[in-house]
PDB file of C-alpha atoms in Angstrom:
ATOM      1  CA  MET A 972      10.702  16.654 -10.216  1.00  0.00           C
ATOM      2  CA  GLU A 973      12.425  19.678 -11.698  1.00  0.00           C
ATOM      3  CA  PHE A 974      15.636  18.481 -10.043  1.00  0.00           C
ATOM      4  CA  ILE A 975      15.262  15.015 -11.609  1.00  0.00           C
ATOM      5  CA  ASP A 976      14.576  16.595 -15.006  1.00  0.00           C
ATOM      6  CA  MET A 977      17.665  18.793 -14.618  1.00  0.00           C
ATOM      7  CA  LEU A 978      19.829  15.766 -13.753  1.00  0.00           C
ATOM      8  CA  ALA A 979      18.420  13.769 -16.670  1.00  0.00           C
ATOM      9  CA  SER A 980      19.106  16.605 -19.112  1.00  0.00           C
ATOM     10  CA  ALA A 981      22.702  16.715 -17.839  1.00  0.00           C
ATOM     11  CA  GLY A 982      23.184  13.015 -18.584  1.00  0.00           C
ATOM     12  CA  PHE A 983      22.343  11.488 -15.191  1.00  0.00           C
ATOM     13  CA  THR A 984      21.128   7.972 -15.904  1.00  0.00           C
ATOM     14  CA  ASN A 985      20.877   6.267 -12.495  1.00  0.00           C
ATOM     15  CA  ILE A 986      17.183   7.029 -12.021  1.00  0.00           C
ATOM     16  CA  ASN A 987      16.917   3.951  -9.776  1.00  0.00           C
ATOM     17  CA  ALA A 988      19.520   5.177  -7.267  1.00  0.00           C
ATOM     18  CA  ARG A 989      18.583   4.181  -3.725  1.00  0.00           C
ATOM     19  CA  SER A 990      18.737   5.695  -0.265  1.00  0.00           C
ATOM     20  CA  THR A 991      20.236   3.734   2.634  1.00  0.00           C
ATOM     21  CA  GLU A 992      16.778   2.215   3.216  1.00  0.00           C
ATOM     22  CA  ARG A 993      16.680   1.389  -0.526  1.00  0.00           C
ATOM     23  CA  TYR A 994      13.950   3.867  -1.396  1.00  0.00           C
ATOM     24  CA  THR A 995      14.131   5.169  -4.957  1.00  0.00           C
ATOM     25  CA  ALA A 996      12.874   8.446  -6.380  1.00  0.00           C
ATOM     26  CA  LEU A 997       9.825   6.502  -7.569  1.00  0.00           C
ATOM     27  CA  HIS A 998       9.045   5.402  -3.985  1.00  0.00           C
ATOM     28  CA  ARG A 999       9.205   9.029  -2.820  1.00  0.00           C
ATOM     29  CA  VAL A1000       7.088  10.299  -5.696  1.00  0.00           C
ATOM     30  CA  ALA A1001       4.568   7.486  -5.100  1.00  0.00           C
ATOM     31  CA  ALA A1002       4.173   8.761  -1.551  1.00  0.00           C
ATOM     32  CA  TYR A1003       4.243  12.521  -2.140  1.00  0.00           C
ATOM     33  CA  GLY A1004       3.991  13.244  -5.859  1.00  0.00           C
ATOM     34  CA  THR A1005       1.456  13.177  -8.661  1.00  0.00           C
ATOM     35  CA  SER A1006       0.582  10.761 -11.446  1.00  0.00           C
ATOM     36  CA  GLY A1007       2.385  13.112 -13.831  1.00  0.00           C
ATOM     37  CA  ASP A1008       5.547  12.772 -11.737  1.00  0.00           C
ATOM     38  CA  ILE A1009       5.171   8.977 -11.865  1.00  0.00           C
ATOM     39  CA  GLN A1010       4.837   9.068 -15.663  1.00  0.00           C
ATOM     40  CA  ARG A1011       7.942  11.248 -16.009  1.00  0.00           C
ATOM     41  CA  LEU A1012      10.039   8.927 -13.829  1.00  0.00           C
ATOM     42  CA  LEU A1013       8.806   5.868 -15.718  1.00  0.00           C
ATOM     43  CA  ARG A1014       9.760   7.512 -19.037  1.00  0.00           C
ATOM     44  CA  LEU A1015      13.234   8.102 -17.580  1.00  0.00           C
ATOM     45  CA  GLY A1016      13.526   4.385 -16.777  1.00  0.00           C
ATOM     46  CA  ALA A1017      12.378   4.161 -13.158  1.00  0.00           C
ATOM     47  CA  ASP A1018      11.635   0.573 -12.154  1.00  0.00           C
ATOM     48  CA  PRO A1019       8.271   0.134 -10.357  1.00  0.00           C
ATOM     49  CA  ALA A1020       9.331  -3.340  -9.146  1.00  0.00           C
ATOM     50  CA  MET A1021      12.242  -2.167  -6.968  1.00  0.00           C
ATOM     51  CA  ARG A1022      11.817  -2.985  -3.272  1.00  0.00           C
ATOM     52  CA  THR A1023      12.866  -1.200  -0.098  1.00  0.00           C
ATOM     53  CA  TYR A1024      15.200  -2.743   2.475  1.00  0.00           C
ATOM     54  CA  LYS A1025      13.177  -3.468   5.642  1.00  0.00           C
ATOM     55  CA  LEU A1026       9.602  -3.927   4.449  1.00  0.00           C
ATOM     56  CA  LEU A1027      10.359  -4.961   0.844  1.00  0.00           C
ATOM     57  CA  TRP A1028       7.896  -2.416  -0.510  1.00  0.00           C
ATOM     58  CA  THR A1029       7.542  -1.556  -4.165  1.00  0.00           C
ATOM     59  CA  PRO A1030       6.533   2.058  -4.891  1.00  0.00           C
ATOM     60  CA  VAL A1031       2.823   1.171  -5.041  1.00  0.00           C
ATOM     61  CA  PHE A1032       3.016   0.212  -1.331  1.00  0.00           C
ATOM     62  CA  ALA A1033       4.267   3.727  -0.530  1.00  0.00           C
ATOM     63  CA  ALA A1034       1.293   5.194  -2.396  1.00  0.00           C
ATOM     64  CA  ALA A1035      -1.099   2.929  -0.459  1.00  0.00           C
ATOM     65  CA  LYS A1036       0.500   3.800   2.886  1.00  0.00           C
ATOM     66  CA  LEU A1037       0.319   7.546   2.312  1.00  0.00           C
ATOM     67  CA  GLY A1038      -3.110   7.387   0.712  1.00  0.00           C
ATOM     68  CA  ASN A1039      -1.917   8.932  -2.543  1.00  0.00           C
ATOM     69  CA  HIS A1040      -4.766   7.783  -4.788  1.00  0.00           C
ATOM     70  CA  ASP A1041      -3.400   9.618  -7.837  1.00  0.00           C
ATOM     71  CA  THR A1042       0.008   7.912  -7.804  1.00  0.00           C
ATOM     72  CA  PHE A1043      -1.530   4.603  -6.711  1.00  0.00           C
ATOM     73  CA  GLN A1044      -3.694   4.577  -9.851  1.00  0.00           C
ATOM     74  CA  ALA A1045      -0.721   5.490 -12.058  1.00  0.00           C
ATOM     75  CA  LEU A1046       1.390   2.676 -10.611  1.00  0.00           C
ATOM     76  CA  ALA A1047      -1.496   0.187 -10.717  1.00  0.00           C
ATOM     77  CA  ALA A1048      -1.826   0.889 -14.439  1.00  0.00           C
ATOM     78  CA  VAL A1049       1.766  -0.253 -15.084  1.00  0.00           C
ATOM     79  CA  SER A1050       1.797  -3.125 -12.582  1.00  0.00           C
ATOM     80  CA  PRO A1051       1.133  -6.767 -13.374  1.00  0.00           C
ATOM     81  CA  GLU A1052      -2.478  -7.809 -12.793  1.00  0.00           C
ATOM     82  CA  ARG A1053      -1.422  -9.847  -9.761  1.00  0.00           C
ATOM     83  CA  PHE A1054       0.023  -6.784  -7.966  1.00  0.00           C
ATOM     84  CA  ILE A1055      -3.002  -6.658  -5.651  1.00  0.00           C
ATOM     85  CA  HIS A1056      -1.827  -9.975  -4.177  1.00  0.00           C
ATOM     86  CA  ALA A1057       1.789  -8.891  -3.576  1.00  0.00           C
ATOM     87  CA  SER A1058       2.953  -8.777   0.019  1.00  0.00           C
ATOM     88  CA  ASP A1059       5.702  -7.253   2.111  1.00  0.00           C
ATOM     89  CA  VAL A1060       8.062  -8.945   4.578  1.00  0.00           C
ATOM     90  CA  ARG A1061       5.243  -9.223   7.159  1.00  0.00           C
ATOM     91  CA  GLY A1062       2.908 -10.851   4.670  1.00  0.00           C
ATOM     92  CA  TRP A1063       0.891  -7.628   4.471  1.00  0.00           C
ATOM     93  CA  THR A1064      -0.794  -7.031   1.137  1.00  0.00           C
ATOM     94  CA  LEU A1065      -1.645  -3.624  -0.270  1.00  0.00           C
ATOM     95  CA  LEU A1066      -5.049  -4.036   1.380  1.00  0.00           C
ATOM     96  CA  HIS A1067      -3.442  -4.525   4.811  1.00  0.00           C
ATOM     97  CA  VAL A1068      -1.288  -1.427   4.264  1.00  0.00           C
ATOM     98  CA  ALA A1069      -4.165   0.716   2.985  1.00  0.00           C
ATOM     99  CA  VAL A1070      -6.496  -0.173   5.879  1.00  0.00           C
ATOM    100  CA  SER A1071      -3.708   0.401   8.410  1.00  0.00           C
ATOM    101  CA  SER A1072      -3.428   4.002   7.237  1.00  0.00           C
ATOM    102  CA  ALA A1073      -7.175   4.444   6.646  1.00  0.00           C
ATOM    103  CA  SER A1074      -6.641   5.040   2.910  1.00  0.00           C
ATOM    104  CA  PHE A1075     -10.186   4.000   2.058  1.00  0.00           C
ATOM    105  CA  GLY A1076     -10.239   5.338  -1.496  1.00  0.00           C
ATOM    106  CA  ILE A1077      -7.416   2.906  -2.210  1.00  0.00           C
ATOM    107  CA  VAL A1078      -9.108   0.171  -0.149  1.00  0.00           C
ATOM    108  CA  GLU A1079     -12.161   0.466  -2.411  1.00  0.00           C
ATOM    109  CA  VAL A1080     -10.023   0.220  -5.558  1.00  0.00           C
ATOM    110  CA  LEU A1081      -8.231  -2.857  -4.202  1.00  0.00           C
ATOM    111  CA  LEU A1082     -11.437  -4.619  -3.192  1.00  0.00           C
ATOM    112  CA  ALA A1083     -13.043  -3.868  -6.567  1.00  0.00           C
ATOM    113  CA  ALA A1084      -9.944  -5.312  -8.273  1.00  0.00           C
ATOM    114  CA  GLY A1085     -10.229  -8.561  -6.308  1.00  0.00           C
ATOM    115  CA  ALA A1086      -8.033  -8.090  -3.238  1.00  0.00           C
ATOM    116  CA  ASP A1087      -8.832 -10.767  -0.667  1.00  0.00           C
ATOM    117  CA  PRO A1088     -10.103  -9.210   2.587  1.00  0.00           C
ATOM    118  CA  HIS A1089      -9.621 -12.568   4.345  1.00  0.00           C
ATOM    119  CA  ARG A1090      -5.970 -13.104   3.432  1.00  0.00           C
ATOM    120  CA  LEU A1091      -3.812 -13.533   6.507  1.00  0.00           C
ATOM    121  CA  SER A1092      -0.378 -12.068   7.095  1.00  0.00           C
ATOM    122  CA  ILE A1093       2.418 -14.059   8.687  1.00  0.00           C
ATOM    123  CA  PRO A1094       2.812 -13.774  12.481  1.00  0.00           C
ATOM    124  CA  ALA A1095       5.480 -11.053  12.421  1.00  0.00           C
ATOM    125  CA  ALA A1096       7.040  -9.586  15.545  1.00  0.00           C
ATOM    126  CA  ALA A1097       8.814  -6.581  14.050  1.00  0.00           C
ATOM    127  CA  LEU A1098       7.550  -3.472  12.309  1.00  0.00           C
ATOM    128  CA  LEU A1099       4.047  -3.686  13.811  1.00  0.00           C
ATOM    129  CA  SER A1100       2.021  -1.599  16.245  1.00  0.00           C
ATOM    130  CA  ASN A1101       1.534  -2.833  19.789  1.00  0.00           C
ATOM    131  CA  GLY A1102      -1.292  -5.338  19.950  1.00  0.00           C
ATOM    132  CA  LEU A1103      -0.582  -6.725  16.488  1.00  0.00           C
ATOM    133  CA  HIS A1104       2.747  -8.483  17.177  1.00  0.00           C
ATOM    134  CA  GLY A1105       3.006 -12.190  16.519  1.00  0.00           C
ATOM    135  CA  ARG A1106      -0.466 -12.589  15.030  1.00  0.00           C
ATOM    136  CA  CYS A1107      -1.674 -13.659  11.610  1.00  0.00           C
ATOM    137  CA  LEU A1108      -3.758 -10.676  10.571  1.00  0.00           C
ATOM    138  CA  ALA A1109      -6.566 -10.145   8.107  1.00  0.00           C
ATOM    139  CA  ALA A1110      -7.396  -6.587   7.063  1.00  0.00           C
ATOM    140  CA  ALA A1111     -10.337  -6.612   9.501  1.00  0.00           C
ATOM    141  CA  ASP A1112      -7.986  -7.334  12.430  1.00  0.00           C
ATOM    142  CA  ILE A1113      -5.995  -4.216  11.599  1.00  0.00           C
ATOM    143  CA  VAL A1114      -9.205  -2.226  11.221  1.00  0.00           C
ATOM    144  CA  ALA A1115     -10.454  -3.378  14.639  1.00  0.00           C
ATOM    145  CA  HIS A1116      -7.154  -2.262  16.169  1.00  0.00           C
ATOM    146  CA  ARG A1117      -7.636   1.206  14.651  1.00  0.00           C
ATOM    147  CA  GLY A1118     -11.045   1.795  16.232  1.00  0.00           C
ATOM    148  CA  PRO A1119     -14.742   2.186  15.446  1.00  0.00           C
ATOM    149  CA  GLY A1120     -14.409   5.041  12.942  1.00  0.00           C
ATOM    150  CA  VAL A1121     -12.027   3.029  10.800  1.00  0.00           C
ATOM    151  CA  LEU A1122     -14.230  -0.059  11.185  1.00  0.00           C
ATOM    152  CA  SER A1123     -17.230   1.874   9.912  1.00  0.00           C
ATOM    153  CA  ALA A1124     -15.279   3.123   6.878  1.00  0.00           C
ATOM    154  CA  TYR A1125     -14.023  -0.399   6.152  1.00  0.00           C
ATOM    155  CA  ARG A1126     -17.549  -1.780   6.277  1.00  0.00           C
ATOM    156  CA  ARG A1127     -18.646   0.878   3.756  1.00  0.00           C
ATOM    157  CA  ALA A1128     -15.729  -0.047   1.480  1.00  0.00           C
ATOM    158  CA  LEU A1129     -16.626  -3.745   1.673  1.00  0.00           C
ATOM    159  CA  ARG A1130     -20.255  -3.020   0.868  1.00  0.00           C
ATOM    160  CA  SER A1131     -19.208  -0.780  -2.012  1.00  0.00           C
ATOM    161  CA  ALA A1132     -17.208  -3.705  -3.425  1.00  0.00           C
ATOM    162  CA  GLY A1133     -20.249  -5.973  -3.226  1.00  0.00           C
ATOM    163  CA  TYR A1134     -19.524  -7.818   0.001  1.00  0.00           C
ATOM    164  CA  ASP A1135     -22.443  -8.691   2.252  1.00  0.00           C
ATOM    165  CA  VAL A1136     -21.167  -7.342   5.554  1.00  0.00           C
ATOM    166  CA  ASP A1137     -22.570  -7.868   8.992  1.00  0.00           C
ATOM    167  CA  VAL A1138     -19.870  -7.254  11.569  1.00  0.00           C
ATOM    168  CA  ASP A1139     -19.897  -7.930  15.277  1.00  0.00           C
ATOM    169  CA  VAL A1140     -16.986  -7.066  17.546  1.00  0.00           C
ATOM    170  CA  ASP A1141     -16.739  -8.821  20.911  1.00  0.00           C
ATOM    171  CA  GLU A1142     -15.233  -7.393  24.116  1.00  0.00           C
ATOM    172  CA  GLN A1143     -11.756  -8.678  23.124  1.00  0.00           C
ATOM    173  CA  GLY A1144     -11.941  -6.849  19.803  1.00  0.00           C
ATOM    174  CA  ASP A1145     -12.416 -10.001  17.737  1.00  0.00           C
ATOM    175  CA  ILE A1146     -14.470  -9.473  14.594  1.00  0.00           C
ATOM    176  CA  PHE A1147     -17.170 -11.918  13.475  1.00  0.00           C
TER     177      PHE A1147
END
């Protein structure tokens, strides 16, 4: 952030400059920075609605993917109320992204804010792990793909958000 501050003090105004994948400084800070860094970039005019090229992620998606609870909270505070329902090019919501990376602190925040654990993605073929291609996925499908430890954590997060959870997984990995 010192570099950004130095550029800003020298008159640099393109705070929303993008990489070839269309990531902005705010995307990078959402992934690896602090809430203070987010606040500084926002004061300099960073746009939290800018999307990346392939996945169409806003910065809050980067925070969810990397499990950066601090920056996630800072971005959630400046996002429209409906941000928990936003999706990427695969139809993945923030909840899908957070469970895929086992970011369960963020999963709990999303569920408490009203994220729908039953919402299905579109049947995407690209940008997915093996075993998930071409399927409409709920968060629980992604969790089942990740294994029993992640499933247990997801069940705790659902219970914490007030869901009555009784989960059975059959031999094909389907969740009931």
